[in-house]
Amino acid sequence: MSRIAIVGAGQSGLPLAFGLLEKGYEVTVVTNRTPTDIRQGSIMSSQCIFDPALQIERDLHINDWDDVCPPVEGIAYTVPHPQDPTAKAIDWSARLHKPAQSVDQRVKMAAWLEKLEAQGGQVLIQNVGVPELEALTQNHDLVLLSAGKGDVVRLFERDATRSPFDKPQRALALTQIHGLEPKPDYSRVSFNLLPGIGEYFVFPAYTLSGPCDIMVFEGVPGGPLDFWRDVHSPQEHLAASRRFLDTYLPWEGARARHVELTDSKSVLAGAFAPTVRKPVLTLPSGRLVFGMGDAVCVNDPITGQGSNNATKAAKVYLDAILAHGDQPYTRGWMEQTFEAFWDYARWVVEWTNSLLTPPPPQALKLLGAANQSPALASFLANGFNHPPAYFPAWHDMQAAERLIQEHQPATAAT
Ligand SMILES: Cc1cc2nc3c(=O)[nH]c(=O)nc-3n(C[C@H](O)[C@H](O)[C@H](O)COP(=O)(O)OP(=O)(O)OC[C@H]3O[C@@H](n4cnc5c(N)ncnc54)[C@H](O)[C@@H]3O)c2cc1C
C-alpha cells in the first residue's frame, strides 16, 4: 500500500487524507499551523459549501457540525435600480433543494487535524518549501501540494491559456458578525450586485462562538468598495462595512443595524488573481509533486465555489488514487487525474470569471427573467450545487432564451 504525503491541511488536503486513511494508506499531512494556531488566527474564508460537496464530507464521516451549523436554505439575487438606488431592478430568491453550510475554517480545520491524528494519520508541523518537498518525495510514493494561496504554490507554472486575468479583479473583505437580522421565511445567501462597484453577499455560518453571519465584500479595483487598505483595526473594518451598506444597499444596512464582530480576528481583507496552474511540479531532483485545490485552481470568491471545488478535487483525486492500485504515480497519471477534475472545474472557472467583468448579455437576461419565473429562479439558485448546469446558456444567447422558455411560468387559463 502506498505512502502518501499531503502538504496543506485545508479543505482539499484533509478530506483526501481522511479518505486515504480509511482505505488503509499510510498518510502524512504536513502543514504550517497547529490546531491552536488555526483557532487563534484570523478567519480565512466565508467557505459556504453546497450539498454535493457536503455529501462528500458526509461520505467520509467528517461532517461534524450538522447539528450546530445553521443551514443556508436559499439563494437571492438583488440588483439596485440604476436610477433609484433605494429601489431594486432585479430581486428574486429561491430555495436550494438541499441546504448549504458554512463552518468557520478555524473551527473545522483545527478539529479535522486533531481527528486525523487521532485516527492514525501522521501530522507534521513544518513550513514546506523546495528542500522539504525533496525530502517528502524521497520517502513517499506520492506527494500532493494543497497549500491553498501559500507562496509555495507559485512553484507550479501558471497556465496562461486557462487564466484570463493576471491581476486581482476584486478587493476582498470579510466581516463575521453576530446580530444580523435574519430573513423572515428562509435563510439564504443574499447576493447584491452593484454594476461598476462590486458585490456584497451575506449568509449564516458557524464560528468559534456559535451561529453567526458572514458578510463578503467584493470591490471593483479603484471603485468606492476598494477602501480596505485604509482600514486599520477590526472596529474600523466593521464601521466601514456598515457605512458601505447604509450608502449603497440600504436594505442590507437595515439588517445590519445591531451587528457586532464575533471576535477580534473575525475580519479579513486582501486580493488575489484568479489563476489556474499546471498541476505537476518537477523538483530539482526530477521527482514530481502533484497540485490540488486552490494551489492549482484558485477562483475569485464571487461565486462561493473555492471550498466546493477543493472538496470535489479531493474526491476526484481519491478515486483516482484508489483505482491506481500499486502502480507508480507518473506525470501522465497526474495530468490525467487533473484533467478529470478540470472537466468539471472549467465550467466553474468560466462562470466565476464571467461575473468579474461586465456579465455577458445572456447572463443578465437569465438573471432578469428569473424575476418573473420562480422555476428559473430555482434553476439558477440550484446551479450553485453544480455550475456546469448553467452551460451552454451562460455563454450562448440562444441557449439562454431556450432555458428561459423552458422555465416559463404556466399562463393562467382565461
Ligand atoms: C474572502 C474569501 C471568501 C471565500 N468564500 C468562499 C465561499 O463562500 N465558498 C467557497 O466554496 N469557497 C470560498 N472561498 C475559497 C475557499 O476558502 C478556498 O477555495 C478553500 O479553502 C481552498 O482549499 P485548499 O485546501 O485548496 O486550501 P486551504 O483551505 O487554503 O488550505 C491550505 C493549507 O495549506 C497550508 N499551507 C500553506 N502554505 C504552506 C506551506 N508553505 N507549508 C505547509 N503548509 C502550508 C495552510 O496552513 C492550510 O492548512 C473563499 C476565499 C476567500 C479568500
XYZ file of C-alpha atoms and ligand atoms in Angstrom:
467
model
C 0.000 0.000 0.000
C 1.369 3.452 -0.944
C 2.757 6.044 1.435
C 1.221 9.392 0.586
C 2.177 12.866 1.824
C -0.191 15.812 1.608
C 1.163 19.318 2.146
C -1.538 21.656 3.460
C -4.314 20.878 5.935
C -7.182 22.673 4.268
C -10.466 21.963 2.512
C -8.824 19.768 -0.145
C -5.905 18.186 1.728
C -7.784 16.965 4.783
C -10.761 15.279 3.068
C -8.282 13.441 0.825
C -6.250 12.439 3.879
C -9.343 11.023 5.634
C -10.379 9.128 2.509
C -6.947 7.534 2.096
C -6.596 6.724 5.779
C -9.940 4.948 5.722
C -8.665 2.730 2.899
C -5.518 1.766 4.794
C -2.975 4.096 3.186
C -0.131 5.499 5.254
C -0.876 9.230 5.250
C 1.332 12.120 6.337
C -0.135 15.620 6.406
C 2.441 18.392 6.555
C 1.134 21.824 7.377
C 2.464 25.080 8.732
C -0.056 25.695 11.509
C -1.089 23.723 14.606
C -4.758 23.410 15.591
C -4.138 26.064 18.244
C -2.565 28.419 15.689
C -5.602 27.929 13.476
C -8.154 28.524 16.259
C -6.316 31.615 17.479
C -5.775 33.027 13.993
C -7.901 35.154 11.692
C -10.816 33.980 9.633
C -9.684 32.756 6.221
C -12.774 32.319 4.093
C -16.536 32.505 4.048
C -16.499 28.810 2.988
C -20.145 28.323 2.012
C -20.351 24.683 0.926
C -23.249 23.357 -1.124
C -24.864 19.946 -0.817
C -22.851 17.868 -3.321
C -19.596 18.824 -1.582
C -21.206 18.373 1.845
C -22.175 14.875 0.706
C -18.503 14.108 0.083
C -17.794 15.140 3.692
C -20.713 13.023 4.928
C -19.415 10.006 2.995
C -16.050 10.473 4.692
C -17.725 10.772 8.142
C -16.206 14.209 8.727
C -19.497 16.164 8.747
C -19.156 17.047 12.414
C -21.169 20.296 12.531
C -24.554 19.299 11.065
C -26.280 19.679 14.449
C -24.894 23.123 15.254
C -24.298 24.929 11.962
C -27.282 26.984 10.776
C -28.434 25.862 7.310
C -28.215 28.114 4.250
C -31.562 27.344 2.647
C -31.689 29.510 -0.447
C -30.070 31.989 -2.823
C -31.245 35.529 -3.533
C -30.109 37.982 -6.216
C -30.671 41.702 -5.994
C -29.548 44.461 -8.359
C -30.419 48.008 -7.305
C -32.288 50.171 -9.791
C -29.744 52.239 -11.774
C -31.760 55.469 -11.392
C -33.078 54.935 -7.871
C -30.624 53.130 -5.592
C -33.291 52.675 -2.923
C -35.318 50.523 -5.359
C -34.474 47.122 -6.860
C -34.258 46.331 -10.594
C -33.715 42.595 -10.056
C -34.890 40.919 -6.862
C -35.616 37.229 -6.545
C -34.862 34.358 -4.262
C -35.334 30.614 -4.406
C -34.805 27.702 -2.096
C -31.927 25.295 -2.534
C -33.178 21.708 -2.864
C -30.831 20.829 0.000
C -29.196 23.317 2.359
C -25.646 24.608 2.198
C -23.423 25.165 5.214
C -20.541 27.406 6.265
C -18.372 26.292 9.179
C -15.582 28.742 10.036
C -12.368 27.116 8.804
C -10.779 27.923 12.177
C -13.299 25.562 13.782
C -13.260 22.956 11.059
C -9.601 22.605 10.067
C -8.383 22.622 13.673
C -10.847 19.867 14.621
C -10.181 17.844 11.462
C -6.415 17.938 12.065
C -6.898 16.604 15.598
C -9.342 13.968 14.357
C -6.939 12.851 11.623
C -4.131 12.393 14.110
C -6.460 10.518 16.493
C -7.362 8.157 13.645
C -3.714 7.347 12.917
C -2.709 9.938 10.333
C 0.737 11.428 10.822
C 0.727 15.217 11.198
C 3.950 17.216 10.830
C 4.063 20.949 11.502
C 6.501 22.441 9.054
C 6.670 25.327 6.606
C 7.252 23.492 3.364
C 9.488 24.746 0.572
C 11.604 23.003 -2.044
C 14.006 21.212 0.389
C 11.068 19.799 2.366
C 9.320 18.705 -0.838
C 12.522 16.968 -1.924
C 12.659 15.134 1.403
C 8.984 14.158 1.222
C 9.289 12.810 -2.318
C 12.198 10.626 -1.197
C 10.115 8.926 1.483
C 6.664 8.772 -0.139
C 5.189 7.221 -3.259
C 3.112 10.325 -3.940
C 3.385 13.903 -2.669
C 0.463 16.281 -3.092
C 0.765 20.018 -2.586
C -2.514 21.566 -1.466
C -1.177 24.684 0.215
C -4.001 26.985 -0.893
C -2.751 30.501 -1.542
C 0.573 29.923 0.281
C 3.645 31.285 -1.529
C 4.907 27.763 -2.145
C 2.167 27.144 -4.733
C 3.859 29.638 -7.066
C 6.262 26.806 -7.812
C 3.533 25.474 -10.101
C 3.682 27.160 -13.501
C 0.745 29.478 -14.263
C -1.372 28.106 -17.120
C -1.864 31.230 -19.219
C -4.338 29.502 -21.560
C -6.691 28.851 -18.632
C -6.030 32.076 -16.679
C -7.525 35.146 -18.359
C -6.517 37.513 -15.519
C -3.016 38.326 -14.335
C -4.071 40.611 -11.504
C -6.780 40.696 -8.821
C -10.234 41.562 -10.123
C -11.736 42.443 -6.742
C -10.696 43.972 -3.406
C -11.990 41.322 -0.998
C -13.165 41.681 2.571
C -14.937 39.517 5.113
C -16.738 40.701 8.246
C -18.033 37.937 10.505
C -20.756 39.096 12.833
C -23.391 38.314 15.414
C -26.706 40.169 15.469
C -27.710 40.326 11.794
C -31.459 40.436 11.327
C -32.489 37.081 9.798
C -34.618 36.817 6.652
C -38.200 36.095 7.678
C -39.026 32.991 5.621
C -35.833 31.040 4.945
C -32.135 31.654 5.358
C -30.135 32.396 2.227
C -27.069 33.760 0.546
C -28.247 37.285 -0.262
C -26.251 38.397 -3.309
C -26.304 42.074 -4.187
C -24.713 43.109 -7.466
C -23.718 46.743 -7.877
C -22.610 47.204 -11.512
C -19.262 49.004 -11.686
C -18.871 48.965 -7.880
C -18.791 45.322 -6.883
C -20.795 42.774 -4.965
C -21.946 42.128 -1.426
C -23.277 38.852 -0.121
C -24.174 37.640 3.319
C -25.288 34.327 4.811
C -25.436 32.337 8.058
C -22.377 30.486 9.309
C -20.995 28.796 12.414
C -17.924 30.082 14.238
C -15.954 29.648 17.481
C -18.695 31.432 19.427
C -21.640 29.681 17.738
C -24.042 30.646 14.948
C -23.206 33.904 13.168
C -23.394 35.540 9.752
C -20.626 36.351 7.358
C -20.514 39.415 5.116
C -18.465 39.225 1.926
C -17.490 42.402 0.061
C -16.071 42.328 -3.469
C -14.900 45.749 -4.674
C -14.034 46.592 -8.280
C -10.426 47.914 -8.104
C -10.330 51.711 -7.835
C -14.070 51.940 -7.120
C -15.973 53.001 -3.995
C -15.740 49.492 -2.487
C -11.942 49.379 -2.769
C -11.061 51.085 0.515
C -9.889 48.285 2.803
C -6.220 49.315 2.725
C -7.260 52.490 4.618
C -8.907 50.459 7.390
C -6.578 49.806 10.314
C -8.492 47.957 13.046
C -11.281 45.370 13.285
C -13.668 48.009 14.675
C -12.879 50.358 11.768
C -13.464 47.405 9.436
C -16.902 46.816 10.947
C -17.763 50.523 10.804
C -16.632 50.716 7.151
C -18.728 47.625 6.305
C -21.836 49.210 7.823
C -21.188 52.593 6.211
C -20.928 50.989 2.788
C -24.195 49.093 3.261
C -26.051 52.158 4.522
C -24.887 54.120 1.488
C -25.230 51.601 -1.349
C -27.521 48.827 -0.106
C -29.884 50.380 2.447
C -31.976 47.201 2.795
C -28.827 45.331 3.843
C -27.747 48.229 6.058
C -31.067 47.952 7.883
C -30.453 44.252 8.605
C -27.000 45.087 9.967
C -28.025 47.872 12.364
C -27.117 45.925 15.516
C -24.242 43.738 14.369
C -21.044 43.139 16.349
C -17.882 41.283 15.324
C -17.882 37.669 16.501
C -14.299 38.142 17.806
C -11.239 40.299 17.339
C -9.960 38.122 14.451
C -13.209 37.975 12.512
C -12.258 40.339 9.703
C -10.139 39.822 6.602
C -9.099 41.959 3.625
C -6.959 41.117 0.611
C -6.819 40.436 -3.100
C -5.509 37.770 -5.445
C -5.641 36.982 -9.157
C -7.812 34.011 -10.143
C -5.286 31.538 -11.526
C -5.112 28.049 -12.971
C -1.699 26.416 -12.754
C -0.092 23.397 -14.397
C -0.715 20.588 -11.922
C 2.683 18.876 -11.900
C 5.828 20.372 -10.369
C 9.216 18.908 -11.240
C 11.667 19.330 -8.362
C 15.399 19.917 -8.995
C 15.919 16.196 -8.329
C 13.494 15.365 -11.154
C 10.917 13.935 -8.732
C 7.303 15.090 -9.080
C 4.785 16.894 -6.855
C 1.072 16.902 -7.710
C -1.038 20.013 -7.037
C -4.609 20.043 -5.715
C -7.235 22.609 -4.678
C -6.522 26.344 -4.719
C -2.844 25.578 -5.290
C -3.633 24.825 -8.924
C -7.108 26.303 -9.464
C -7.922 29.387 -7.427
C -11.144 31.254 -8.168
C -12.372 34.617 -7.034
C -14.856 34.032 -4.169
C -17.637 35.868 -6.052
C -19.475 32.595 -6.740
C -18.541 30.902 -3.453
C -17.060 27.851 -5.168
C -13.472 27.504 -3.865
C -14.219 25.188 -0.937
C -16.674 23.266 -3.087
C -14.054 22.829 -5.807
C -11.426 21.867 -3.242
C -13.663 19.126 -1.810
C -14.643 17.875 -5.259
C -10.964 17.821 -6.298
C -10.187 15.733 -3.206
C -12.878 13.251 -4.262
C -11.635 13.024 -7.875
C -8.050 12.515 -6.646
C -9.126 9.974 -4.010
C -10.986 7.885 -6.577
C -8.040 8.086 -8.994
C -5.547 7.016 -6.309
C -7.723 4.097 -5.219
C -8.223 2.985 -8.821
C -4.482 3.203 -9.485
C -3.587 0.396 -7.062
C 0.143 -0.159 -6.621
C 1.276 1.323 -9.926
C 3.768 4.219 -9.845
C 2.328 7.738 -9.860
C 3.637 9.058 -13.154
C 3.365 12.526 -14.696
C 0.841 11.073 -17.152
C -1.360 9.782 -14.325
C -1.179 13.160 -12.546
C -2.084 15.102 -15.671
C -4.908 12.707 -16.467
C -6.271 12.989 -12.912
C -6.165 16.782 -13.028
C -7.924 16.788 -16.417
C -10.689 14.626 -14.931
C -11.167 17.355 -12.311
C -10.813 20.108 -14.928
C -13.699 18.606 -16.958
C -15.864 19.838 -14.079
C -13.849 22.823 -12.824
C -13.553 24.580 -16.208
C -17.269 25.455 -16.025
C -16.886 26.806 -12.502
C -13.938 28.908 -13.659
C -15.781 30.206 -16.739
C -18.922 31.083 -14.767
C -16.942 32.723 -11.966
C -14.705 34.720 -14.312
C -17.732 35.905 -16.305
C -19.010 37.709 -13.221
C -15.744 39.580 -12.719
C -16.091 41.515 -15.949
C -19.370 43.131 -17.032
C -21.573 39.999 -17.284
C -22.466 38.800 -20.807
C -25.929 39.863 -22.065
C -27.365 36.337 -21.884
C -26.348 36.072 -18.208
C -28.109 39.361 -17.448
C -31.123 38.160 -19.405
C -31.282 34.960 -17.325
C -30.941 36.818 -14.011
C -33.603 39.339 -15.084
C -36.014 36.663 -16.385
C -35.827 34.857 -13.035
C -37.652 37.886 -11.578
C -40.807 36.651 -13.344
C -40.161 32.924 -13.178
C -39.865 31.083 -9.864
C -38.907 27.936 -11.802
C -35.979 29.726 -13.465
C -35.005 31.297 -10.133
C -34.952 27.798 -8.630
C -32.821 26.521 -11.516
C -30.318 29.364 -11.133
C -30.172 29.031 -7.346
C -29.547 25.306 -7.521
C -26.834 25.809 -10.128
C -24.568 26.723 -7.213
C -24.589 22.992 -6.418
C -23.264 22.131 -9.859
C -22.245 25.111 -12.048
C -21.805 23.070 -15.286
C -25.638 23.085 -15.339
C -25.516 26.781 -16.346
C -23.941 25.889 -19.678
C -24.413 26.375 -22.562
C -26.965 29.051 -21.541
C -24.447 31.168 -19.624
C -22.348 31.766 -22.753
C -24.888 31.397 -25.551
C -27.861 33.716 -26.066
C -29.969 31.182 -27.992
C -29.464 28.558 -25.306
C -30.318 31.172 -22.646
C -33.563 32.030 -24.436
C -34.412 28.326 -24.679
C -33.773 27.898 -20.964
C -35.992 30.876 -20.164
C -38.701 29.424 -22.401
C -38.475 26.016 -20.701
C -38.941 27.676 -17.312
C -41.771 29.966 -18.404
C -44.433 30.195 -15.694
C -47.639 28.463 -16.837
C -50.048 31.122 -18.187
C -53.270 31.310 -16.227
C -56.287 29.849 -18.052
C -58.757 32.516 -19.115
C -12.611 36.059 1.061
C -12.850 34.630 0.684
C -14.138 34.100 0.737
C -14.363 32.785 0.344
N -15.620 32.296 0.389
C -15.888 31.049 -0.059
C -17.201 30.521 -0.046
O -18.171 31.153 0.417
N -17.411 29.277 -0.557
C -16.386 28.532 -1.037
O -16.622 27.415 -1.506
N -15.113 28.991 -1.025
C -14.836 30.220 -0.548
N -13.548 30.683 -0.530
C -12.471 29.829 -1.048
C -12.039 28.716 -0.104
O -11.721 29.209 1.161
C -10.814 28.020 -0.669
O -11.014 27.784 -2.046
C -10.509 26.688 0.004
O -10.218 26.864 1.360
C -9.334 26.027 -0.718
O -8.963 24.843 -0.071
P -7.444 24.344 -0.196
O -7.375 23.062 0.538
O -7.014 24.372 -1.596
O -6.608 25.453 0.549
P -6.753 25.981 2.036
O -8.032 25.564 2.633
O -6.396 27.420 1.986
O -5.602 25.193 2.820
C -4.241 25.435 2.588
C -3.408 24.775 3.684
O -2.031 24.839 3.356
C -1.294 25.289 4.477
N -0.044 25.876 3.952
C 0.095 26.999 3.197
N 1.381 27.186 2.865
C 2.077 26.154 3.418
C 3.443 25.792 3.435
N 4.390 26.507 2.810
N 3.813 24.679 4.122
C 2.881 23.937 4.763
N 1.576 24.227 4.767
C 1.178 25.321 4.097
C -2.251 26.229 5.181
O -1.899 26.467 6.516
C -3.543 25.436 5.046
O -3.579 24.417 6.023
C -13.282 31.981 -0.110
C -11.989 32.507 -0.136
C -11.762 33.814 0.259
C -10.369 34.356 0.213
